[in-house]
Short mmCIF file of C-alpha atoms and ligand atoms in Angstrom, two decimals:
data_model
loop_
_atom_site.label_atom_id
_atom_site.label_comp_id
_atom_site.label_asym_id
_atom_site.label_seq_id
_atom_site.Cartn_x
_atom_site.Cartn_y
_atom_site.Cartn_z
CA MET Z 710 181.12 94.93 118.04
CA ARG Z 711 178.10 95.10 115.76
CA ALA Z 712 174.72 95.79 117.38
CA GLU Z 713 172.24 92.94 117.40
CA VAL Z 714 169.07 94.07 115.57
CA VAL Z 715 165.79 92.64 116.85
CA ALA Z 716 162.61 93.36 114.88
CA MET Z 717 159.40 93.69 116.83
CA ASP Z 718 155.83 94.77 116.34
CA ALA Z 719 154.21 96.89 119.07
CA GLU Z 720 151.09 94.71 118.79
CA HIS Z 721 153.08 91.49 119.36
CA LEU Z 722 155.84 92.29 121.81
CA ASP Z 723 158.70 89.83 122.01
CA MET Z 724 159.01 89.83 125.78
CA GLU Z 725 162.06 87.59 125.76
CA ALA Z 726 163.97 90.06 123.59
CA ILE Z 727 162.71 92.92 125.79
CA ARG Z 728 164.03 91.13 128.88
CA LYS Z 729 167.39 90.65 127.18
CA ALA Z 730 167.49 94.34 126.21
CA GLY Z 731 166.54 95.28 129.77
CA ASP Z 732 169.43 93.18 131.10
CA ILE Z 733 171.82 94.98 128.75
CA LEU Z 734 170.63 98.32 130.18
CA LYS Z 735 170.92 97.10 133.78
CA SER Z 736 174.47 95.98 133.18
CA GLY Z 737 175.49 99.37 131.77
CA GLY Z 738 175.08 98.69 128.02
CA LEU Z 739 173.28 100.69 125.31
CA VAL Z 740 170.09 99.77 123.44
CA ALA Z 741 168.42 101.85 120.70
CA PHE Z 742 164.62 101.68 120.61
CA PRO Z 743 161.62 103.25 118.87
CA THR Z 744 159.47 105.93 120.47
CA GLU Z 745 156.49 107.76 118.97
CA THR Z 746 158.73 110.73 118.11
CA VAL Z 747 162.15 109.41 116.93
CA TYR Z 748 164.41 106.48 117.84
CA GLY Z 749 166.24 106.87 121.15
CA LEU Z 750 169.65 105.64 122.29
CA GLY Z 751 169.00 104.22 125.74
CA GLY Z 752 171.23 103.69 128.76
CA ASN Z 753 170.53 103.43 132.50
CA ALA Z 754 169.91 107.05 133.55
CA LEU Z 755 171.07 106.44 137.11
CA ASP Z 756 174.43 105.00 136.01
CA PRO Z 757 177.01 107.73 135.28
CA GLU Z 758 179.12 105.29 133.26
CA ALA Z 759 176.17 104.47 130.96
CA SER Z 760 175.62 108.19 130.34
CA ARG Z 761 179.30 108.63 129.47
CA LYS Z 762 178.95 105.79 126.96
CA ILE Z 763 175.95 107.51 125.35
CA TYR Z 764 177.94 110.73 124.84
CA ALA Z 765 180.85 108.76 123.40
CA ALA Z 766 178.67 106.71 121.00
CA LYS Z 767 176.98 109.84 119.62
CA GLY Z 768 180.05 112.06 119.67
CA ARG Z 769 177.89 114.46 121.68
CA PRO Z 770 179.28 117.37 123.75
CA SER Z 771 178.97 116.39 127.42
CA ASP Z 772 177.30 119.69 128.41
CA ASN Z 773 174.22 118.66 126.44
CA PRO Z 774 171.91 116.89 128.92
CA LEU Z 775 169.94 113.71 128.29
CA ILE Z 776 166.20 113.11 128.68
CA VAL Z 777 165.25 110.54 131.31
CA HIS Z 778 162.43 108.28 130.08
CA ILE Z 779 159.98 106.70 132.52
CA ALA Z 780 157.08 104.30 131.96
CA ASP Z 781 155.14 104.83 135.16
CA ILE Z 782 153.95 108.23 136.34
CA ASP Z 783 154.78 107.40 139.98
CA LYS Z 784 158.47 107.28 139.01
CA LEU Z 785 158.41 111.03 138.40
CA ASP Z 786 158.76 111.86 142.09
CA GLU Z 787 161.77 109.56 142.50
CA ILE Z 788 163.97 111.58 140.12
CA THR Z 789 162.66 115.10 140.73
CA SER Z 790 162.31 117.39 143.72
CA GLY Z 791 159.17 119.50 144.01
CA VAL Z 792 156.97 119.04 140.94
CA PRO Z 793 154.85 122.20 140.40
CA GLU Z 794 151.08 121.80 140.08
CA LYS Z 795 151.13 122.94 136.44
CA ALA Z 796 153.60 120.20 135.55
CA ARG Z 797 151.29 117.62 137.11
CA ILE Z 798 148.35 118.97 135.11
CA LEU Z 799 150.37 118.70 131.91
CA ALA Z 800 151.57 115.19 132.71
CA GLU Z 801 148.00 114.16 133.40
CA LYS Z 802 146.89 115.53 130.03
CA TYR Z 803 149.75 114.55 127.71
CA TRP Z 804 151.56 111.57 129.26
CA PRO Z 805 152.27 109.08 127.92
CA GLY Z 806 153.10 111.17 124.86
CA PRO Z 807 155.51 113.49 123.01
CA LEU Z 808 156.10 115.83 125.94
CA THR Z 809 159.31 116.38 127.96
CA MET Z 810 159.30 118.42 131.17
CA ILE Z 811 162.31 120.08 132.80
CA LEU Z 812 162.12 119.88 136.61
CA ASN Z 813 164.50 120.17 139.55
CA LYS Z 814 166.40 116.92 139.89
CA ALA Z 815 166.62 114.58 142.87
CA ASP Z 816 170.03 113.50 144.15
CA ILE Z 817 169.85 110.01 142.62
CA VAL Z 818 170.15 111.48 139.10
CA PRO Z 819 173.86 111.80 138.33
CA LYS Z 820 175.29 115.02 136.88
CA GLU Z 821 176.66 112.95 133.99
CA THR Z 822 173.05 112.43 132.85
CA THR Z 823 172.03 116.08 133.22
CA GLY Z 824 175.12 117.59 131.63
CA GLY Z 825 176.07 119.13 134.97
CA LEU Z 826 172.68 120.83 135.52
CA GLU Z 827 170.56 120.78 138.69
CA SER Z 828 167.47 120.13 136.56
CA VAL Z 829 166.40 116.96 134.78
CA ALA Z 830 164.37 116.42 131.61
CA VAL Z 831 161.67 113.74 132.00
CA ARG Z 832 159.49 112.08 129.38
CA PHE Z 833 156.95 109.23 129.46
CA PRO Z 834 156.71 107.96 125.87
CA SER Z 835 153.53 106.35 124.53
CA ASP Z 836 155.26 103.75 122.36
CA ARG Z 837 154.58 100.29 123.84
CA ILE Z 838 158.01 98.87 122.95
CA ALA Z 839 159.65 101.86 124.63
CA GLN Z 840 157.49 101.44 127.74
CA GLU Z 841 158.26 97.74 128.17
CA LEU Z 842 161.97 98.32 127.58
CA ILE Z 843 162.06 101.10 130.19
CA ARG Z 844 160.35 98.84 132.74
CA ALA Z 845 162.68 95.93 131.93
CA GLY Z 846 165.72 98.21 132.20
CA GLY Z 847 164.97 99.37 135.74
CA GLY Z 848 162.55 102.25 135.15
CA PHE Z 849 164.83 105.17 134.21
CA VAL Z 850 166.29 105.23 130.73
CA ALA Z 851 168.38 108.17 129.51
CA ALA Z 852 167.83 108.48 125.78
CA PRO Z 853 168.88 111.14 123.32
CA SER Z 854 167.88 110.71 119.70
CA ALA Z 855 169.83 107.72 118.31
CA ASN Z 856 171.84 109.61 115.68
CA THR Z 857 175.44 110.69 115.46
CA SER Z 858 175.58 114.17 117.02
CA GLY Z 859 174.58 116.81 114.45
CA ARG Z 860 172.86 114.48 111.96
CA PRO Z 861 169.09 114.25 111.38
CA SER Z 862 167.29 112.20 114.07
CA PRO Z 863 166.44 108.60 113.11
CA THR Z 864 162.87 107.78 112.18
CA MET Z 865 163.57 104.13 111.31
CA SER Z 866 166.01 101.53 112.61
CA GLU Z 867 168.11 101.60 109.39
CA HIS Z 868 169.05 105.20 110.26
CA VAL Z 869 170.23 104.05 113.69
CA GLU Z 870 172.27 101.20 112.21
CA GLU Z 871 173.89 103.61 109.77
CA ASP Z 872 175.02 105.99 112.53
CA LEU Z 873 175.54 103.78 115.59
CA GLY Z 874 175.55 100.15 114.45
CA ASP Z 875 179.17 99.73 115.48
CA ALA Z 876 178.96 101.60 118.77
CA ILE Z 877 176.07 100.02 120.72
CA ASP Z 878 174.86 96.60 121.90
CA MET Z 879 171.35 96.24 120.51
CA ILE Z 880 168.80 97.96 118.26
CA ILE Z 881 165.09 97.21 118.59
CA ASP Z 882 163.50 97.68 115.18
CA GLY Z 883 159.87 98.69 115.65
CA GLY Z 884 159.41 100.04 112.11
CA GLN Z 885 158.83 103.68 111.22
CA VAL Z 886 158.03 106.06 114.07
CA GLY Z 887 154.68 107.89 114.16
CA ILE Z 888 155.50 111.58 114.57
CA GLY Z 889 159.01 111.98 113.19
CA LEU Z 890 160.06 115.09 115.17
CA GLU Z 891 161.37 115.12 118.75
CA SER Z 892 159.14 115.82 121.76
CA THR Z 893 158.02 119.28 122.87
CA ILE Z 894 160.20 120.41 125.80
CA VAL Z 895 158.63 122.57 128.53
CA ASP Z 896 160.75 124.08 131.30
CA PHE Z 897 159.09 124.25 134.74
CA THR Z 898 162.09 125.53 136.68
CA GLU Z 899 160.83 129.11 136.36
CA GLU Z 900 157.57 130.74 137.46
CA ILE Z 901 156.04 130.75 133.97
CA PRO Z 902 156.47 127.58 131.90
CA VAL Z 903 158.74 128.04 128.87
CA VAL Z 904 158.88 126.00 125.66
CA LEU Z 905 162.52 125.13 125.00
CA ARG Z 906 161.85 123.01 121.90
CA PRO Z 907 158.62 123.05 119.85
CA GLY Z 908 157.10 119.70 118.84
CA TYR Z 909 153.86 117.91 118.09
CA ILE Z 910 152.29 119.52 121.17
CA SER Z 911 152.15 123.17 120.14
CA LEU Z 912 152.44 126.38 122.18
CA GLU Z 913 148.71 126.97 121.65
CA MET Z 914 147.83 123.53 123.04
CA LEU Z 915 149.98 124.21 126.11
CA GLN Z 916 148.43 127.65 126.64
CA GLU Z 917 144.98 126.15 126.42
CA THR Z 918 145.81 123.80 129.31
CA LEU Z 919 148.05 126.02 131.45
CA GLY Z 920 147.27 129.66 130.66
CA GLU Z 921 150.44 131.68 130.26
CA VAL Z 922 153.30 129.78 128.55
CA ARG Z 923 156.24 131.44 126.79
CA MET Z 924 158.54 130.50 123.96
CA ASP Z 925 162.25 130.55 124.83
CA LYS Z 926 163.71 133.81 123.45
CA GLY Z 927 166.61 131.88 121.95
CA LEU Z 928 164.14 130.09 119.66
CA LEU Z 929 162.37 133.22 118.44
CA ILE Z 930 165.40 135.32 117.69
CA THR Z 931 167.83 134.11 115.07
CA ASP Z 932 170.55 136.35 116.54
CA SER Z 933 173.23 133.87 117.55
CA LYS Z 934 174.15 135.96 120.62
CA VAL Z 935 170.87 134.98 122.31
CA ARG Z 936 171.49 131.45 123.54
CA PRO Z 937 168.61 128.98 123.68
CA LYS Z 938 168.13 127.58 127.18
CA ALA Z 939 168.15 123.89 126.15
CA PRO Z 940 171.88 123.36 125.65
CA GLY Z 941 171.19 121.07 122.67
CA MET Z 942 169.37 123.80 120.75
CA LYS Z 943 172.49 125.94 120.32
CA TYR Z 944 174.32 123.48 118.09
CA ARG Z 945 173.91 123.14 114.33
CA HIS Z 946 171.72 120.13 114.20
CA TYR Z 947 169.59 117.81 112.14
CA ALA Z 948 171.90 118.68 109.28
CA PRO Z 949 172.40 116.82 106.03
CA ARG Z 950 175.89 116.80 104.53
CA ALA Z 951 174.70 118.98 101.64
CA ASP Z 952 174.47 122.76 101.74
CA LEU Z 953 170.78 123.40 102.50
CA SER Z 954 168.92 126.69 101.89
CA ILE Z 955 165.26 127.49 102.54
CA VAL Z 956 163.48 129.53 99.86
CA GLU Z 957 160.62 131.71 101.14
CA GLY Z 958 157.91 133.67 99.36
CA SER Z 959 154.67 133.08 97.47
CA GLU Z 960 154.33 129.58 96.03
CA GLU Z 961 154.77 130.84 92.49
CA ASP Z 962 157.88 132.89 93.31
CA VAL Z 963 159.44 130.06 95.31
CA ILE Z 964 159.06 127.58 92.46
CA ALA Z 965 160.51 130.07 89.94
CA MET Z 966 163.44 130.88 92.25
CA ILE Z 967 164.26 127.23 93.02
CA ASN Z 968 164.08 126.38 89.30
CA ARG Z 969 166.52 129.21 88.51
CA LEU Z 970 168.93 128.35 91.35
CA THR Z 971 168.85 124.68 90.39
CA GLU Z 972 169.66 125.44 86.79
CA GLU Z 973 172.60 127.63 87.87
CA ALA Z 974 173.94 125.06 90.35
CA GLU Z 975 173.61 122.18 87.90
CA ALA Z 976 175.50 124.21 85.28
CA LYS Z 977 178.35 124.34 87.80
CA GLY Z 978 178.24 120.57 88.16
CA GLU Z 979 176.48 120.46 91.55
CA LYS Z 980 174.06 117.66 92.35
CA VAL Z 981 170.88 119.42 93.50
CA GLY Z 982 168.09 118.12 95.73
CA ILE Z 983 164.72 119.89 96.02
CA ILE Z 984 162.35 119.49 98.97
CA ALA Z 985 158.87 119.96 97.51
CA THR Z 986 155.33 118.96 98.48
CA ASP Z 987 152.72 116.77 96.79
CA GLU Z 988 151.16 120.00 95.53
CA THR Z 989 154.33 121.39 93.89
CA GLU Z 990 156.46 118.35 93.06
CA SER Z 991 155.54 118.29 89.35
CA LEU Z 992 156.38 121.99 88.87
CA TYR Z 993 160.15 121.67 89.24
CA VAL Z 994 162.21 121.27 86.10
CA GLY Z 995 165.62 120.02 87.22
CA GLY Z 996 167.19 118.50 90.33
CA ASP Z 997 166.37 115.42 92.37
CA VAL Z 998 162.85 116.39 93.50
CA ARG Z 999 161.36 114.79 96.63
CA SER Z 1000 157.93 115.45 98.02
CA ILE Z 1001 158.02 115.69 101.78
CA GLY Z 1002 154.23 115.34 102.10
CA SER Z 1003 151.11 117.40 101.63
CA ARG Z 1004 150.39 120.89 102.90
CA GLU Z 1005 146.86 119.62 103.52
CA GLU Z 1006 148.25 117.11 106.04
CA GLU Z 1007 151.07 118.74 107.96
CA GLU Z 1008 151.75 115.55 109.95
CA THR Z 1009 153.09 114.00 106.74
CA ILE Z 1010 155.62 116.84 106.42
CA ALA Z 1011 156.87 116.37 110.00
CA HIS Z 1012 156.95 112.62 109.47
CA HIS Z 1013 159.17 112.73 106.37
CA LEU Z 1014 161.54 115.64 107.07
CA TYR Z 1015 164.49 113.70 108.54
CA GLU Z 1016 164.05 110.81 106.12
CA VAL Z 1017 164.25 113.14 103.11
CA LEU Z 1018 167.39 114.82 104.48
CA ARG Z 1019 169.04 111.42 105.01
CA ASP Z 1020 167.97 110.20 101.56
CA PHE Z 1021 169.72 113.17 99.96
CA ASP Z 1022 172.88 112.20 101.88
CA SER Z 1023 172.68 108.65 100.52
CA ASP Z 1024 172.29 110.05 97.00
CA ASP Z 1025 175.37 112.30 97.43
CA VAL Z 1026 173.38 115.45 96.76
CA ASN Z 1027 175.55 118.48 97.62
CA VAL Z 1028 173.11 121.39 97.35
CA ILE Z 1029 169.52 121.33 98.66
CA TYR Z 1030 166.78 123.92 98.15
CA SER Z 1031 163.70 123.55 100.31
CA GLU Z 1032 160.34 125.21 100.33
CA ALA Z 1033 159.33 126.70 103.72
CA PHE Z 1034 156.62 124.99 105.80
CA TYR Z 1035 154.86 127.48 108.08
CA THR Z 1036 151.92 125.11 108.49
CA PRO Z 1037 149.18 125.96 111.04
CA ARG Z 1038 149.85 123.61 113.98
CA MET Z 1039 153.24 121.93 113.58
CA GLY Z 1040 154.83 124.67 111.49
CA GLN Z 1041 156.77 126.00 114.47
CA ALA Z 1042 158.35 122.61 115.11
CA ILE Z 1043 158.98 121.81 111.45
CA MET Z 1044 160.58 125.20 110.71
CA ASN Z 1045 162.65 125.08 113.92
CA ARG Z 1046 164.30 121.85 112.70
CA LEU Z 1047 164.56 122.92 109.05
CA LEU Z 1048 166.14 126.29 109.97
CA LYS Z 1049 168.71 124.52 112.13
CA ALA Z 1050 169.45 121.99 109.40
CA ALA Z 1051 169.99 124.93 107.03
CA GLY Z 1052 172.17 126.84 109.50
CA HIS Z 1053 169.48 129.57 109.14
CA LYS Z 1054 170.19 130.16 105.44
CA ILE Z 1055 167.06 131.70 103.95
CA ILE Z 1056 166.67 132.97 100.39
CA LYS Z 1057 163.78 135.42 99.76
CA ALA Z 1058 162.06 134.63 96.49
O1 TXA J 1963 161.46 112.96 121.38
C1 TXA J 1963 162.46 113.04 122.07
O2 TXA J 1963 162.54 113.85 123.02
C2 TXA J 1963 163.62 112.08 121.77
C3 TXA J 1963 163.16 110.66 122.07
C4 TXA J 1963 164.25 109.64 121.95
O3 TXA J 1963 162.56 110.60 123.32
N1 TXA J 1963 164.80 112.44 122.50
C5 TXA J 1963 165.54 113.55 122.21
O4 TXA J 1963 166.68 113.70 122.97
O5 TXA J 1963 165.24 114.32 121.34
P1 TXA J 1963 167.88 114.67 122.56
O6 TXA J 1963 168.95 114.35 123.54
O7 TXA J 1963 168.19 114.49 121.13
O8 TXA J 1963 167.36 116.10 122.86
C6 TXA J 1963 167.20 116.51 124.20
C7 TXA J 1963 167.12 118.01 124.29
C8 TXA J 1963 168.46 118.69 124.06
O9 TXA J 1963 168.25 119.86 123.30
C9 TXA J 1963 168.89 119.02 125.49
O10 TXA J 1963 169.75 120.13 125.53
C10 TXA J 1963 167.56 119.31 126.17
O11 TXA J 1963 166.72 118.33 125.63
N2 TXA J 1963 167.62 119.10 127.63
C11 TXA J 1963 167.80 117.94 128.29
N3 TXA J 1963 167.87 118.14 129.61
C12 TXA J 1963 167.72 119.47 129.82
C13 TXA J 1963 167.71 120.32 130.98
N4 TXA J 1963 167.86 119.81 132.20
N5 TXA J 1963 167.54 121.65 130.79
C14 TXA J 1963 167.38 122.16 129.55
N6 TXA J 1963 167.38 121.40 128.41
C15 TXA J 1963 167.56 120.09 128.54
MG1 MG J 1964 168.87 114.89 119.24
#
């Protein structure tokens, strides 16, 4: 089976195709679709068999729970039990948008969807194609990122086709996504809200709305004995096939170090990729140099990260050196993904 690919523009929705996709979901099939963060692989969240199919298509460990996507705020109470006031405040402020909340689940959500947990992750995406698909599919769509488990998340439909084209029923191609990194996950199952995965909505933005909010210890400490609470965050993830290292230090030292390492690796016959920025791109001597964006516009860095990693895979690069991107607002999210992709390999320049 090869997935049917249907192109669509969020300004001109093809409602007939959406209805067809919704019918696929209702009958237990899988449809990949764009969201504002990354492409998702959707199945009916209330159907245990559909969730099993999602795990199988991605090759994902079944203890790694799925996010349930809704397109109507009233649906929140149907799949959760006891939503705390702070969660309602956050939903009011950031939904629809790149925010996922962990809440206690209601009985109708099967354990297959939540990886055996008593809690459920819920997100209301802002993408219009996603919203219409969720409504057409019955209102509750379980959707992990639409990549093979472990690979960088897809930011365009070609990435989805590459990974899952043979394993699912339909792909809705809505062009490139807006943000390019997965949603911020906030856990409300404890007294003080905890960020389990940083994203476009930063810790500071959450604290401004809610007061005290913590970062999950497993995210702050690189010690592998401290497990992150989101089961998905413990796996090596977002990884290109090449051996990726992050080089840290002053801009000048980083460039000198990457130039030296590249020269050494190329002398050994390695094909080297370099992740640079608009500001530094011209300063590298060897290697396949890609600018990820501009340090002046950190959104561009977030937007291009996964695409650059996938491009290096297509070019059969086997060693990658990347600059570090501790940018002011999204730096936490960008570095969280880059560190995971690098298996935490950091070289001090
Ligand atoms: O932006 C996004 O959130 C995208 C788009 C498609 O919406 N989805 C996404 O899903 O990134 P996925 O499956 O790739 O990542 C979900 C993360 C995993 O790390 C998982 O462990 C965590 O959410 N998660 C899901 N349910 C959870 C729960 N009940 N408790 C703790 N963590 C949970
Ligand atoms: Mg994922």
